[in-house]
Every structure is written in C-alpha cells, then in structure tokens.
CSV table of C-alpha atoms in Angstrom, one decimal:
chain,number,residue,atom,x,y,z
L,1,MET,CA,-0.1,0.0,0.0
L,2,ALA,CA,2.8,2.5,0.6
L,3,ALA,CA,4.1,2.1,-3.0
L,4,ASN,CA,0.5,3.4,-4.3
L,5,LYS,CA,0.9,6.7,-2.4
L,6,LYS,CA,3.9,7.8,-4.5
L,7,ASP,CA,3.0,10.5,-7.1
L,8,MET,CA,3.5,9.1,-10.7
L,9,ARG,CA,2.8,12.2,-12.7
L,10,ARG,CA,5.9,13.5,-14.7
L,11,ALA,CA,6.4,17.4,-14.6
L,12,ASP,CA,7.9,17.4,-18.1
L,13,LEU,CA,4.6,16.1,-19.6
L,14,VAL,CA,2.4,18.8,-18.0
L,15,VAL,CA,0.5,20.8,-20.7
L,16,PRO,CA,-0.6,24.2,-19.6
L,17,TYR,CA,-4.3,25.1,-20.1
L,18,ALA,CA,-4.8,27.5,-23.3
L,19,GLU,CA,-8.5,28.9,-23.6
L,20,PRO,CA,-9.8,27.9,-27.2
L,21,ALA,CA,-10.2,30.9,-29.6
L,22,LYS,CA,-13.8,32.0,-30.0
L,23,ASP,CA,-15.2,31.2,-33.5
L,24,LYS,CA,-16.3,34.2,-35.5
L,25,SER,CA,-19.2,32.3,-37.1
L,26,ASP,CA,-20.6,31.3,-33.7
L,27,GLY,CA,-24.2,32.6,-33.6
L,28,ASP,CA,-25.5,34.5,-30.8
L,29,MET,CA,-28.7,33.0,-29.5
L,30,ALA,CA,-30.0,35.9,-27.6
L,31,SER,CA,-30.1,38.2,-30.7
L,32,THR,CA,-31.7,35.5,-32.7
L,33,MET,CA,-34.5,35.1,-30.1
L,34,ALA,CA,-34.6,38.9,-30.0
L,35,SER,CA,-35.5,39.1,-33.7
L,36,THR,CA,-37.8,36.0,-34.0
L,37,LEU,CA,-39.9,36.3,-30.8
L,38,PRO,CA,-41.5,39.5,-32.0
L,39,MET,CA,-42.7,38.0,-35.1
L,40,ALA,CA,-44.1,35.0,-33.2
L,41,ALA,CA,-45.9,37.5,-30.8
L,42,ILE,CA,-47.4,39.4,-33.8
L,43,PHE,CA,-48.7,36.2,-35.5
L,44,THR,CA,-50.1,34.7,-32.4
L,45,ARG,CA,-51.3,37.9,-30.7
L,46,ASN,CA,-49.8,36.3,-27.5
L,47,LYS,CA,-48.9,38.9,-24.9
L,48,VAL,CA,-46.5,36.8,-22.9
L,49,VAL,CA,-44.6,36.1,-26.1
L,50,GLY,CA,-44.5,39.9,-26.6
L,51,TRP,CA,-43.1,40.6,-23.2
L,52,THR,CA,-40.6,37.9,-23.6
L,53,ALA,CA,-39.6,39.3,-26.8
L,54,VAL,CA,-39.1,42.9,-25.0
L,55,ILE,CA,-36.9,41.1,-22.5
L,56,PHE,CA,-34.7,39.5,-25.0
L,57,ALA,CA,-34.3,42.5,-27.2
L,58,LEU,CA,-33.5,44.8,-24.3
L,59,GLN,CA,-30.9,42.1,-23.1
L,60,SER,CA,-29.2,41.6,-26.4
L,61,TRP,CA,-29.1,45.3,-27.1
L,62,LEU,CA,-27.5,46.2,-23.7
L,63,ALA,CA,-25.0,43.2,-24.2
L,64,GLU,CA,-24.1,44.1,-27.7
L,65,THR,CA,-20.3,44.2,-28.2
L,66,PRO,CA,-18.4,46.5,-30.7
L,67,GLU,CA,-17.6,43.4,-32.9
L,68,GLN,CA,-21.5,42.7,-33.0
L,69,LYS,CA,-22.2,46.1,-33.9
L,70,ARG,CA,-19.7,46.1,-36.8
L,71,THR,CA,-20.8,42.6,-38.2
L,72,SER,CA,-24.8,42.9,-37.8
L,73,SER,CA,-26.9,43.6,-40.5
L,74,THR,CA,-29.5,45.5,-38.4
L,75,PRO,CA,-28.8,47.6,-35.3
L,76,ALA,CA,-30.0,46.1,-32.0
L,77,TYR,CA,-32.3,49.0,-31.3
L,78,PHE,CA,-34.3,47.8,-34.3
L,79,SER,CA,-35.1,44.5,-32.4
L,80,VAL,CA,-36.3,46.6,-29.5
L,81,GLY,CA,-38.5,48.5,-31.7
L,82,MET,CA,-39.9,45.3,-33.2
L,83,SER,CA,-40.6,43.9,-29.8
L,84,PHE,CA,-42.5,47.1,-28.7
L,85,MET,CA,-44.6,46.8,-31.9
L,86,SER,CA,-45.4,43.2,-31.2
L,87,LEU,CA,-46.7,44.3,-27.7
L,88,LEU,CA,-48.8,47.0,-29.6
L,89,VAL,CA,-50.3,44.4,-31.7
L,90,GLY,CA,-51.2,42.2,-28.8
L,91,TYR,CA,-52.8,44.8,-26.8
L,92,MET,CA,-54.5,46.6,-29.8
L,93,PRO,CA,-58.0,44.8,-29.1
L,94,LEU,CA,-58.2,46.7,-25.8
L,95,PHE,CA,-57.6,50.1,-27.5
L,96,LEU,CA,-59.3,49.3,-30.8
L,97,PRO,CA,-62.0,46.7,-30.2
L,98,PRO,CA,-63.0,44.6,-33.2
L,99,THR,CA,-66.2,45.6,-34.7
L,100,THR,CA,-69.0,43.1,-34.2
L,101,ASN,CA,-71.2,42.0,-37.0
L,102,SER,CA,-74.9,42.9,-37.1
L,103,ALA,CA,-77.3,40.0,-36.2
L,104,GLY,CA,-77.4,37.6,-39.1
L,105,ALA,CA,-75.1,39.4,-41.6
L,106,GLY,CA,-72.4,36.9,-41.3
L,107,SER,CA,-68.5,37.5,-41.8
L,108,LEU,CA,-69.2,38.2,-45.7
L,109,THR,CA,-66.7,35.4,-46.4
L,110,GLU,CA,-69.0,32.4,-46.6
L,111,ALA,CA,-71.0,31.5,-49.6
L,112,PRO,CA,-74.2,33.2,-50.3
L,113,PRO,CA,-77.5,31.6,-49.3
L,114,ALA,CA,-79.4,29.4,-51.6
L,115,ALA,CA,-81.9,30.9,-54.0
L,116,PRO,CA,-85.5,30.1,-53.0
L,117,PRO,CA,-87.2,27.8,-55.5
L,118,SER,CA,-89.1,29.6,-58.2
C-alpha cells in the first residue's frame, strides 16, 4: 500500500491550459431570439411572448459588443422597436376593439345563401 501513494505524474509532460479561440461564425442565440420572438408574438397575438420578446431585445441590445455592432446587418435597437410593436399588436384589441357584425349578417366570407325555388 505504501508504494501506491507515490506521485507518478511527470512534470515534463504537463501541458498548460490554453483557452480555445472564439469562433467568429458562432451565432448569438439571444439576438436570434430577439429577432424571432416579436414575429411570433405578432402572428399569435400572445402577450406573454411579446413581453418575452421585449426582455430578450433589451438584453441583446445592452449586451451588444463593438464586434457585433460592426458585423450585424441591423442595429440592436431595431429589435427593441420590433418587440414593442409586437406588444402594440397584442394589446391593440384593448384600445381598438374589433367591430361586431350585425345579427345575421355573417362575416361576408361564406358562400351566399341558396336561392329560393321559383
């Protein structure tokens, strides 16, 4: 048992840790979410998705690096504007309620009623 306690590592074989280089093509998931969530909120008119889009857009705007500013096709504040627009679309029925159809008028998208027999 005493022989097993001897350190068998060799100092000449130690390799120091080197942090791997960051890949330039590595996508930023937060900015991807910040640009796609507002569209999902607009299409579904879901308020929770709209608020999530605002949070992601603000987070990606505040965490934007100078490298991301140079390489991005659109500025980060554009995503913030889109997310606020998705909130506007989600809350639009509160301020501009949809019009109700008069009784029996239908939605004007269905087929006309059958003609009475002559």
